[in-house]
Structures are given as C-alpha cells and as structure tokens.
Coordinates of C-alpha atoms in Angstrom, one line a residue:
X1 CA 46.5 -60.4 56.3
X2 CA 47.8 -60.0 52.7
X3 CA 51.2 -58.0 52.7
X4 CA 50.5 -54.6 51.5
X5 CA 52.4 -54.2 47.7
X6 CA 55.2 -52.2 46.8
X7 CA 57.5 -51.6 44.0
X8 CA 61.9 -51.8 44.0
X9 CA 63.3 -48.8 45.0
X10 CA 64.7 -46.5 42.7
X11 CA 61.7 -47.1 40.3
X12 CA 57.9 -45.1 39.9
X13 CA 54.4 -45.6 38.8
X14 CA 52.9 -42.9 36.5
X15 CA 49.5 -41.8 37.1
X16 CA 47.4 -40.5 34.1
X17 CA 48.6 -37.0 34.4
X18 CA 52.5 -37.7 35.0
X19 CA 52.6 -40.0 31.5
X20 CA 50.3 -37.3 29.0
X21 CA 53.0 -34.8 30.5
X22 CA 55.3 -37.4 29.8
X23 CA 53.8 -38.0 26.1
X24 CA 53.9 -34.4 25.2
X25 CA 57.7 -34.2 26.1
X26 CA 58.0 -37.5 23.8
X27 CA 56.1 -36.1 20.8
X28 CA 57.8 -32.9 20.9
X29 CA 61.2 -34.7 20.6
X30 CA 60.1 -37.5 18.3
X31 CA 58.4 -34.8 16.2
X32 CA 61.9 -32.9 15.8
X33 CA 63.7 -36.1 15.4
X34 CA 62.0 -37.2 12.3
X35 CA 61.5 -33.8 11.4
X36 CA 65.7 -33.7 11.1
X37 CA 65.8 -37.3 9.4
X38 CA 66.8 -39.0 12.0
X39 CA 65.0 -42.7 11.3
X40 CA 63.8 -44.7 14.9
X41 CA 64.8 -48.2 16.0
X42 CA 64.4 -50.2 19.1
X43 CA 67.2 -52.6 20.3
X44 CA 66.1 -55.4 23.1
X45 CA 65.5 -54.7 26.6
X46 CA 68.6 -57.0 27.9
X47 CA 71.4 -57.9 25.7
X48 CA 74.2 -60.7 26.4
X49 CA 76.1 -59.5 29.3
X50 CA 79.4 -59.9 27.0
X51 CA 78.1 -57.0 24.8
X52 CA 77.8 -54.8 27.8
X53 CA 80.5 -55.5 30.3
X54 CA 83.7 -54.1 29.8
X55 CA 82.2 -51.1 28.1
X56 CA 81.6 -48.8 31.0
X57 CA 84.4 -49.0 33.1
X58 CA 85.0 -50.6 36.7
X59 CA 81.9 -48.6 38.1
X60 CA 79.7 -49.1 35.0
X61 CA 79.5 -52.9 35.4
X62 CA 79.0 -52.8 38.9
X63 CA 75.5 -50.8 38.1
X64 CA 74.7 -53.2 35.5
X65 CA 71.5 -55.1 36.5
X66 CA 72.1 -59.1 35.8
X67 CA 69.4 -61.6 34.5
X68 CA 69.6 -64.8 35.9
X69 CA 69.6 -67.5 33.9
X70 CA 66.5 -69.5 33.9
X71 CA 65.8 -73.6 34.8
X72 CA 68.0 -75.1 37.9
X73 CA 71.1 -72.3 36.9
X74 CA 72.9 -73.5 40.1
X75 CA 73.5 -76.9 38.9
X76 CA 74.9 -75.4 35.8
X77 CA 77.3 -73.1 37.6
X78 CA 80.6 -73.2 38.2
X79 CA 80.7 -74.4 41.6
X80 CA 84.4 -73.4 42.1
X81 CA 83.3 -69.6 41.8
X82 CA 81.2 -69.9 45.2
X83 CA 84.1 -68.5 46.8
X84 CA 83.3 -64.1 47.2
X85 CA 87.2 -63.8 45.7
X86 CA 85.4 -65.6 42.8
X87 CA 82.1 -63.8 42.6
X88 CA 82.0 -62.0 38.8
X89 CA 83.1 -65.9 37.9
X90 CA 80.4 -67.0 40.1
X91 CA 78.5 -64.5 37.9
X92 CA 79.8 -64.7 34.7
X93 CA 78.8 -68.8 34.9
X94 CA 75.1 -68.1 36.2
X95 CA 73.9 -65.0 34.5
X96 CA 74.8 -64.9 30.8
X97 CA 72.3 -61.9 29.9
X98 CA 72.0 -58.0 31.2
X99 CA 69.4 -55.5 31.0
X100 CA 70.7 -52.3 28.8
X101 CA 72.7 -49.4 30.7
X102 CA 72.5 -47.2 28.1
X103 CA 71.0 -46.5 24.8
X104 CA 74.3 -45.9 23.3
X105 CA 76.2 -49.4 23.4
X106 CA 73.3 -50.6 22.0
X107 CA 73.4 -49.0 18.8
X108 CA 77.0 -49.7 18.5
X109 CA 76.2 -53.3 18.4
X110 CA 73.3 -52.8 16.0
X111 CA 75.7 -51.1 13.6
X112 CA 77.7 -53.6 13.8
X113 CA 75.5 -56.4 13.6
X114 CA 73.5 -54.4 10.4
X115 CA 76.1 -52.7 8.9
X116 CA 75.0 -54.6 5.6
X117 CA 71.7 -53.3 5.6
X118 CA 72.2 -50.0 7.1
X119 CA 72.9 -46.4 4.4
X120 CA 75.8 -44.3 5.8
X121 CA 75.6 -41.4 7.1
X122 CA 73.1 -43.4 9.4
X123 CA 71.1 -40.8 11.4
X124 CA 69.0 -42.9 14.1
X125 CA 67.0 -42.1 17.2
X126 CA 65.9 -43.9 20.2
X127 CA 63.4 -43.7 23.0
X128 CA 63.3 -46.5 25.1
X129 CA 63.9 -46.8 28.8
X130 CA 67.8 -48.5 30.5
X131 CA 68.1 -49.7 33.7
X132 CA 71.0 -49.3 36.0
X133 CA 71.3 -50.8 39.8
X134 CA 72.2 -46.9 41.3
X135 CA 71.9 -46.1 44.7
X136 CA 68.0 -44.5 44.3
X137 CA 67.8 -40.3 45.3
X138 CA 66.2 -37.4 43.8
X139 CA 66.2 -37.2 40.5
X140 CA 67.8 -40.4 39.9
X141 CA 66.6 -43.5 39.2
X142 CA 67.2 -47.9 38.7
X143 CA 64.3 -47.2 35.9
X144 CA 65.0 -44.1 33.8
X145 CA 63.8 -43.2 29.6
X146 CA 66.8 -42.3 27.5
X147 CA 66.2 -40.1 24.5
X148 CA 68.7 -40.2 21.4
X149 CA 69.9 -38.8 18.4
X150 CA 72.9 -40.0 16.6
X151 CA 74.4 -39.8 13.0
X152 CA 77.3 -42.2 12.3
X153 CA 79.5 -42.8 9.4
X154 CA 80.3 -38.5 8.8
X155 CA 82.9 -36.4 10.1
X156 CA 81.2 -33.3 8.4
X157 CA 81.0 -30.4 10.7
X158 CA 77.2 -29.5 9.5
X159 CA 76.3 -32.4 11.8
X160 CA 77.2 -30.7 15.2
X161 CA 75.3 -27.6 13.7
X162 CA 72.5 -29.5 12.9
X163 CA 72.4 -31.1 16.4
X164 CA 72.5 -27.3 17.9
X165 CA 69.5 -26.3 15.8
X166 CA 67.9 -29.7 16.7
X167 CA 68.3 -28.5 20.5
X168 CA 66.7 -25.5 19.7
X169 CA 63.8 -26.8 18.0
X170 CA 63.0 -29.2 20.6
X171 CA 63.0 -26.2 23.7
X172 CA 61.3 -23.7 21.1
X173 CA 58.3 -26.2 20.6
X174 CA 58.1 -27.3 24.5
X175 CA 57.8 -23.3 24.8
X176 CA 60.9 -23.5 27.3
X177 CA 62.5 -20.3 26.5
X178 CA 66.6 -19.0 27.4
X179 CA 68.6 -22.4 27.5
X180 CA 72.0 -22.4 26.9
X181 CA 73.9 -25.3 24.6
X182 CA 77.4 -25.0 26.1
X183 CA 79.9 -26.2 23.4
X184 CA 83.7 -27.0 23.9
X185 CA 85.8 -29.4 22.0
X186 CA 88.2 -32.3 23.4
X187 CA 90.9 -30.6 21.1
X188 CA 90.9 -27.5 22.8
X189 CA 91.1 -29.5 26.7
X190 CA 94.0 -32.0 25.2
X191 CA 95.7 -29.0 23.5
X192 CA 95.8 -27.0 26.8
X193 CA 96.8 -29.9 28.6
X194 CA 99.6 -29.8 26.1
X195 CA 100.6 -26.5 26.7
X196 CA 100.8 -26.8 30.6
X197 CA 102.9 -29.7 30.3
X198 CA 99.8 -31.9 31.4
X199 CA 99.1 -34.8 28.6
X200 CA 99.5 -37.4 30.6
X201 CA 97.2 -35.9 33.1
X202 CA 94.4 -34.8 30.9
X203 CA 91.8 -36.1 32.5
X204 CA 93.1 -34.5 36.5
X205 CA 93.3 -31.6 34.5
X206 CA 89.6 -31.8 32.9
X207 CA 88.4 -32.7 36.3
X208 CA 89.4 -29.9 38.1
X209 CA 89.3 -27.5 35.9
X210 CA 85.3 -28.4 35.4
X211 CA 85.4 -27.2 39.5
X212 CA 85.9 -23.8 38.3
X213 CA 82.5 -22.2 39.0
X214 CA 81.9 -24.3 42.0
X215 CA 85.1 -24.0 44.0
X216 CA 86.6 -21.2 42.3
X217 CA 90.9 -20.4 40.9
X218 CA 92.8 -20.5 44.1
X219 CA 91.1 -24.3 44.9
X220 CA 91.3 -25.2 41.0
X221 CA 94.7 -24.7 41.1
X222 CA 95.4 -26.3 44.5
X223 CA 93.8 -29.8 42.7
X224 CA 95.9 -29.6 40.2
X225 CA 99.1 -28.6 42.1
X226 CA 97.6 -32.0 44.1
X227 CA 97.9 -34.2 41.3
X228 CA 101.3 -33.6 39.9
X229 CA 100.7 -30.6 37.4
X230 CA 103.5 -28.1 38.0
X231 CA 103.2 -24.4 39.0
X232 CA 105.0 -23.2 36.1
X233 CA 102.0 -24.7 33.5
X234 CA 99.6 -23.5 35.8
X235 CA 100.8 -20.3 35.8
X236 CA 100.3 -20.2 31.3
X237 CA 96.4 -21.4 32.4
X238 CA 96.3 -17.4 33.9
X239 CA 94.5 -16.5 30.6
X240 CA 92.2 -18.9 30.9
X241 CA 90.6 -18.4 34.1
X242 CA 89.6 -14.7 33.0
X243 CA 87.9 -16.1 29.6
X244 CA 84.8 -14.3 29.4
X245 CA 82.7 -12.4 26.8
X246 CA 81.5 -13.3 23.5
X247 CA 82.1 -16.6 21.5
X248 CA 84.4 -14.5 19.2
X249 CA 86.2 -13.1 22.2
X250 CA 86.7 -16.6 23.7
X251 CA 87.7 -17.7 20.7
X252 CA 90.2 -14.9 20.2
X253 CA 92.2 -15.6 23.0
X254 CA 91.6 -19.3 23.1
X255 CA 94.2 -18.4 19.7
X256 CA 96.8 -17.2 21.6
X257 CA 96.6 -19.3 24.1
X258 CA 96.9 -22.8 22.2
X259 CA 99.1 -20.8 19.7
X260 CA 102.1 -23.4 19.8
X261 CA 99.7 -26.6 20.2
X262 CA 98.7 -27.9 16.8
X263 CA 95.6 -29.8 18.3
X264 CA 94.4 -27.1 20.6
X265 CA 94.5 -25.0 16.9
X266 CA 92.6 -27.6 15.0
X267 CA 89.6 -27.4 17.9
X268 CA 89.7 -24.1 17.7
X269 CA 89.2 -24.3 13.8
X270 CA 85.9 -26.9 14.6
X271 CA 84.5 -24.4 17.0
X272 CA 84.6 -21.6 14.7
X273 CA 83.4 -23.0 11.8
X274 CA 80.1 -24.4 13.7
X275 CA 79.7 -20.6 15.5
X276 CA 79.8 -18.9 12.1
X277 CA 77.1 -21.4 11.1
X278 CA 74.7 -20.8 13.9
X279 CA 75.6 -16.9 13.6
X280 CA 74.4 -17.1 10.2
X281 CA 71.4 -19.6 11.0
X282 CA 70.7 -17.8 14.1
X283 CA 68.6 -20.2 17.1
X284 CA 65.0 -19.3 17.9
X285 CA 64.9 -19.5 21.7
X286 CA 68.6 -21.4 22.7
X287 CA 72.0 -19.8 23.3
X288 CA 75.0 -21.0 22.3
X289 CA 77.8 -20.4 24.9
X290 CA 81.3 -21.9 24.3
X291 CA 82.7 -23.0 27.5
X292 CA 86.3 -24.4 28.1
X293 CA 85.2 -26.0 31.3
X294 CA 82.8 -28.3 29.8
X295 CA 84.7 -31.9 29.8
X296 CA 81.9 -34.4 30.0
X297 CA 82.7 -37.9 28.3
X298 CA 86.2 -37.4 27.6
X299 CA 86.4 -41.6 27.5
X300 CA 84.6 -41.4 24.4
X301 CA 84.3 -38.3 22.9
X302 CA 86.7 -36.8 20.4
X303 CA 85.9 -33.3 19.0
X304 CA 82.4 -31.2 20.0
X305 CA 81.2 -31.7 23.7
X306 CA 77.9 -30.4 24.6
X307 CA 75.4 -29.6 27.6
X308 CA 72.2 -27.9 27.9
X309 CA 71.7 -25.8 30.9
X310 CA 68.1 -25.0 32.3
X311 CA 66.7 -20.9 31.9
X312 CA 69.3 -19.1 35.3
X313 CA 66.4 -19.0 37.0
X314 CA 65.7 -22.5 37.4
X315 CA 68.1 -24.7 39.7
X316 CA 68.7 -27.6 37.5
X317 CA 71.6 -29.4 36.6
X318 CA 71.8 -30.3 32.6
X319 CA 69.2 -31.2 30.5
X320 CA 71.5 -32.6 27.8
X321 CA 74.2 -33.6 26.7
X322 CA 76.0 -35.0 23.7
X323 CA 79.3 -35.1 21.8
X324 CA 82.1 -36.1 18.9
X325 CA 83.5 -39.6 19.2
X326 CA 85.7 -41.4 16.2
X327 CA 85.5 -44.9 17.1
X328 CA 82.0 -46.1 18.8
X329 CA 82.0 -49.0 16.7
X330 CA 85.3 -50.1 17.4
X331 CA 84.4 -52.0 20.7
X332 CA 82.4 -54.5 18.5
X333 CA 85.4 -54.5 15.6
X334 CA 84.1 -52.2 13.0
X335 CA 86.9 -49.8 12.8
X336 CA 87.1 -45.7 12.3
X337 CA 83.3 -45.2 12.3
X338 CA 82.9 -41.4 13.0
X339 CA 79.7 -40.2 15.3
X340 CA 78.2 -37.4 16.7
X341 CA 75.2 -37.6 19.0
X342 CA 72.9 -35.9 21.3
X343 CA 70.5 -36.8 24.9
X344 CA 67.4 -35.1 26.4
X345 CA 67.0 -35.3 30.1
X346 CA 63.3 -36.7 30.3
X347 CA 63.2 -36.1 33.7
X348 CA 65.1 -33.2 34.5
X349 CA 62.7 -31.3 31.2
X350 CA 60.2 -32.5 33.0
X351 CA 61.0 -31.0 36.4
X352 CA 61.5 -27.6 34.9
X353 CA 58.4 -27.3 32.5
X354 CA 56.6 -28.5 36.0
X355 CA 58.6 -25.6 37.5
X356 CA 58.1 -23.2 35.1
X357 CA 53.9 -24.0 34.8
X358 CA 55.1 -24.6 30.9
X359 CA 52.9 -27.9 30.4
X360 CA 49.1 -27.0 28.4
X361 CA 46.3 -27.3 30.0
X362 CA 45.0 -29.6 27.2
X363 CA 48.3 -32.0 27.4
X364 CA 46.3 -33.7 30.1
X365 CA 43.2 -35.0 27.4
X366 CA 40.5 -36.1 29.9
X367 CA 37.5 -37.8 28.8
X368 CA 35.5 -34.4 27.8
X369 CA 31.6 -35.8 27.9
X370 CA 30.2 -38.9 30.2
X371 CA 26.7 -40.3 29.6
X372 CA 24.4 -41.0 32.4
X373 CA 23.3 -44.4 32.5
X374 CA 19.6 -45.0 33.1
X375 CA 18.9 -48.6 31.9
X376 CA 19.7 -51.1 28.9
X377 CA 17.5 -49.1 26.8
X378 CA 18.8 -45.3 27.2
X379 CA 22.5 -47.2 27.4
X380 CA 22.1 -48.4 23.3
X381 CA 21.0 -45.1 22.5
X382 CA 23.3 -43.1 24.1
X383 CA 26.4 -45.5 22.7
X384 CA 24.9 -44.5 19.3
X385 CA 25.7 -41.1 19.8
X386 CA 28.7 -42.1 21.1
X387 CA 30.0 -43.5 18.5
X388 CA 29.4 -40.2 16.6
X389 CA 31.2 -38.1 19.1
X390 CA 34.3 -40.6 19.2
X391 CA 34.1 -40.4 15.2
X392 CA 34.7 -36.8 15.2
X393 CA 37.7 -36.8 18.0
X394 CA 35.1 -36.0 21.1
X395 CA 36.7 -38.2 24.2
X396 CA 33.6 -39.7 25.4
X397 CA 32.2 -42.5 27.7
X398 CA 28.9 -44.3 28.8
X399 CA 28.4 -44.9 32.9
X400 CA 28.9 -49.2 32.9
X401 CA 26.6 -49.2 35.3
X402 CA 22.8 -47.9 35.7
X403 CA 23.8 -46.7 39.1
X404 CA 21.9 -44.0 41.6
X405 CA 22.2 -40.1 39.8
X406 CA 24.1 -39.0 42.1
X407 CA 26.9 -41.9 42.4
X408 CA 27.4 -41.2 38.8
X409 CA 27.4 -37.5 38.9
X410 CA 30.1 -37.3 41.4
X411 CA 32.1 -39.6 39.1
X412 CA 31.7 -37.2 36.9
X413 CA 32.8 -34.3 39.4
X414 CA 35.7 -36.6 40.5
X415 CA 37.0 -36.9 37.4
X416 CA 37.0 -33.6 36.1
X417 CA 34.9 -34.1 33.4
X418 CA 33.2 -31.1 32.1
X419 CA 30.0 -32.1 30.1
X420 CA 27.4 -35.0 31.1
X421 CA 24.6 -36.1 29.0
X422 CA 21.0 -37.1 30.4
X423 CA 18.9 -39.3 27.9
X424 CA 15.8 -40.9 29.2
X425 CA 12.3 -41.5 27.9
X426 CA 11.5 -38.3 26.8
X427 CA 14.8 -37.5 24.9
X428 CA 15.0 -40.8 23.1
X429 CA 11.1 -40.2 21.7
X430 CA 12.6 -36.4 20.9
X431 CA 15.4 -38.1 19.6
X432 CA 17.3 -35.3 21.8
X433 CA 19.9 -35.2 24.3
X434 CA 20.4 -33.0 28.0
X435 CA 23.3 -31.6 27.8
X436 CA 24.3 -30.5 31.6
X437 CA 27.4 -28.3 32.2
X438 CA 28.9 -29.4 34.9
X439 CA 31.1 -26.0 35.8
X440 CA 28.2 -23.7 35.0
X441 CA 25.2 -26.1 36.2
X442 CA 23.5 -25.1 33.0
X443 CA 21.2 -28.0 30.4
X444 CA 20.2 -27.7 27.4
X445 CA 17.7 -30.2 25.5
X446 CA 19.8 -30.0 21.8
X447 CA 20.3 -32.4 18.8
X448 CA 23.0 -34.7 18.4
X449 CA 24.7 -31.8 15.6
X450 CA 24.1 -29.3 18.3
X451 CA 25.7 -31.1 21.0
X452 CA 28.5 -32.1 19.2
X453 CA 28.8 -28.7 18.1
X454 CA 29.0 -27.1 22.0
X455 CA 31.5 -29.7 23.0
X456 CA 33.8 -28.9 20.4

C-alpha cells in the first residue's frame, strides 16, 4: 500500500478560498505600493550562502535553510570537516547556496550589484515568499510571504511620513479600521541610555524596558538592576515610566528628560517634525502613538522604529513593522547608503480580517454560471455562448462530461455556483437558453442578451 503523502512541517497548502483572501490582501498592498512610487522587483529564491551568512547573527544562520550542492557533493567535500567540531566546515565545503531568510538582505545585494543602473532615492517593493528552518507553531512558519517597502539613498524626514500614510492607506482600503502605528526613534532609546549611565548596555536596557506592559516597573527595574544598570540611573528613568497622554505631551517631557543628552534631543527633533506632518495631513483610519518602549531592530535600525498593532479588541501581536537604518548597504561595501523601510504581516492581517468577518463576499470569485452538458452537439453550442459570457467578465464553464442530470447538478450545488444553463433540442432550434437559479429553483427560457444581462 502506497504511503499516504504529506508536506514538511512548518509549511501549508492553500485551498481556493485561503489564496483569493490571500490575493485581495496582496492587491491591496501592491495597489498602495505603486500608488506611492514604490517600483517592484524580484531577487532569486536562494542566493550564495556567502551573501546570507554572517548577516543575521549566531541564531539567524542557524535558521537558514542550506541547498545541497548537486552531482556526487561528498566526493567534493572536505573530508577533514566530518568531524561534528567541524560541521559549518563540513557545511561550508558541501553546500555553497541558501534559500533567502529575508527580503531585506536581498535588496542590499541588489543595490549593490545595480547601483549603476538603479536612480537614487530608489523606492522598491517586494512580495515574494523566505524561508527559514524555525521550530513550526502557530502563526509561524518554515514557508512564510514577506511584503516590502523600502526607499534608499534619502535621509529626508518626508519618507518616514510617507511610510505612516502608506500604513494608513493599506488598513483604510482592507476596511480594517482603529490600528495604531507605534513610532519611537533609536535616538531617543541611546539617548536615555546615556542619561542613566547605560551606553554600553543599550541593548539590556532596550530589552527590558520593552517588558514594561507585560511585567510591569517593579520587575522592569529588577532586569535592569540584574544586568549591571545602577539604582541611581534608574531612579532618572522615574519620569519615564509615568509617560502617558498625547504625542505632544510625550514629547514634552521626553524634553526634559533627555535635556542634557544631545542625541536623545536630536530624536526628539525627528519625532516631532514627522508628528506635525501627520497632524497636518491627518490619517484616515490609523493612529499614530509614539511609544518609548518600542525597540525592535536596534541591530540595524538608526532613527524612526515602527509597529503596527491590531484594533484593542483583537489579540494579535504586530502586523508591521519597519524602521531608519544608515548603512544597509555597507555589508556588501557600498558605504553610507541611508534607508527607511516598512513590512506587512501577511499572515497575522489575515488572521484579523478572518477575525473581524472583514474579507468581501465577492473576494472569493467563484465560477458564477455552469452549463449542463447534454451531448457533443448542445456542448458546441453552449461554448459559443460561452465564449460571450467570458468576453464580458461572466466566470463561466461547460460540464466536460455528458454525465447523468443530476451528477452534474450537484456539482453545481457542491460548488456553490449560483446559475446553471439547460440547452437541449428545443433551445438550440429557439436559439434560447434555460436559465435555472439554483438558490431560488426558478428558469427562465431567455436570449443570450437576456441571460447575460440577469447574471450580471
């Protein structure tokens, strides 16, 4: 007996109704995407694996998937690396290519490699799916679609606005009402750090001050008593564990808080210029919250963080995410290339428009008419009329086969498909056609015009 299939872990098949909700997600961003200039391009499913390791950290290569080299690649390898103290040699000597972990190294290396041909500012987006060898649970994945929008070769503040209204746009067209686009700015965390006495510890600091809302003051400031900040700089945080109120309040006493840091100042500077823009611009549905918290991608990042949080009444973690960095470009040798760039959670948007009943009725597109199929003769003219439906965007199909009525009805039922068409001796003399309604159990005998003009 044949083994029954299966697929890897950690990866999915898409049934028709999962990809068109799928597709209208896509469209809606690709729409905005081009809508904002951003221009598309596609970089190869695996790269060389010297382009990706060493980009991502310790923990970042481990999840990188490896392509083996193809032919007899054993008799190629270095047989000294067999060893396990000698595996990534082992590795390095048999597998010379990687399928993509990201969307984002990518591009740097198309930059790079294009730079000749490419205009600066270069604003570029990308849909296409990464891999990454994870341990599989909910809502995370080995096969996953990233979604991105970059602009590199500007510093100019009007790009993080634009990438706020972009945001906007995107939830206001998928009709997904009350985000919030949480802003903060790598100045602001380094210049507090500053301020405590904490710059060498920036990223302890970052990390448990990011705890705040989970595990709240008293256990924020244990972490950081735990790795080496003193009580004295803790105690000048006070101020900031009460921040609350408006984006001018925040900002306020972010002023005097960061008042003798000259970094902390010029973030503040950054935050308030893009905050009088929105104010002035205003959002349609979106929020925008600033949030001294927020300390995603401080690797890479350099000015403007952001994350999009979900409507309150939805439990979701973010569904974006995006940032400021100087130097993306620098890994491949192309020095002080400034960037700024946002990510959509495919998945996560997904989940909540499922949640929140937001996808149309009409994203699925089901075939919306089937012909019965009586014989060779009523099959040519019913594809004639087919053809004329198709012409004028009617999704329609003939039976393939001149099967029993009633198999072919309840193919019909089964599909949900809400119109069939009966043509048989008398109909093709009449040059007619029964049109049978297959939620009201209604026909009519009608012309071609006519029956194109009820299914519409």
């Amino acid at each position: 007996m044949a083994q029954k299939p299966s697929i890897p872990k950690g990866t999915r098949d898409f049934n028709p109704e999962h990809v068109a909700k799928r597709h209208y997600i896509f469209n809606a961003i690709r729409s905005a995407f081009e809508t904002f200039g951003f221009q598309p391009i596609e970089t190869p499913s695996f790269e060389n694996s010297d382009t990706l390791m060493g980009k991502y950290g310790e923990e970042g290569d481990r999840l990188i998937f490896k392509i083996l080299n193809s032919g007899d690649y054993l008799s190629k390898a270095n047989h000294d690396a067999y060893d396990t103290k000698n595996s990534n040699k082992l590795t390095s000597s048999i597998s010379e290519k990687a399928l993509r972990y990201d969307l984002t190294v990518p591009f740097a290396r198309y930059v790079v490699q294009h730079q000749n041909e490419i205009e600066f500012p270069f604003k570029r987006y990308q849909i296409q799916p990464v891999w990454r060898a994870d341990r599989p649970q909910k809502g995370r994945f080995r096969e996953f679609f990233q979604c991105d929008a970059d602009v590199v070769g500007s510093k100019s503040l009007w790009q993080e606005v634009e990438f706020i209204q972009l945001y906007d746009t995107v939830f206001s067209a998928l009709k997904l009402k009350d985000v919030t686009i949480k802003i903060n700015n790598r100045k602001i965390l380094s210049g507090i750090a500053e301020v405590i006495g904490a710059s060498d510890k920036l990223i302890d600091f970052t990390v448990a001050l990011d705890k705040l809302d989970k595990i709240g003051e008293d256990k924020v400031k244990e972490e950081m008593v735990s790795k080496g900040i003193s009580e004295e700089g803790i105690s000048r945080l006070q101020p900031l564990f009460s921040l609350s109120g408006s984006f001018e309040s925040q900002i306020e006493s972010l002023k005097g808080i960061l008042s003798a840091s000259e970094e902390g100042q010029k973030g503040i500077e950054e935050l308030f210029f893009i905050n009088t823009a929105i104010s002035e611009l205003g959002l349609s549905t979106a929020t925008l919250q600033l949030d001294v918290t927020l300390a995603r991608g401080l690797n890479y990042y350099t000015g403007a963080i952001f994350e999009v949080s979900a409507p309150k009444d939805v439990k979701m973690g973010s569904i974006g995410g995006g940032g400021r960095y100087d130097d993306l470009t620098g890994i491949f040798g192309m020095k002080d290339v400034s960037g700024v760039g946002i990510s959509f959670g495919l998945d996560r948007i997904y989940l909540v428009l499922e949640e929140l009943n937001l996808f149309p009725e009409t994203v699925n597109k089901n075939v919306e008419v089937l012909f019965i199929n009586f014989g060779d003769k009523e099959a040519l003219f019913s594809l004639k009329a087919i053809n004329k439906l198709r012409s004028q965007g009617i999704n329609s199909e003939l039976y393939p086969d001149a099967a029993k009525m009633k198999k072919q009805m309840n193919h019909a039922n089964k599909r949900a498909i809400p119109f069939v068409v009966l043509v048989g001796d008398e109909e093709i003399i009449s040059n007619t056609y029964t049109l049978k309604d297959m939620v009201s159990g209604e026909q009519h005998k009608v012309s071609l015009e006519a029956l194109i003009d009820l299914i519409k």
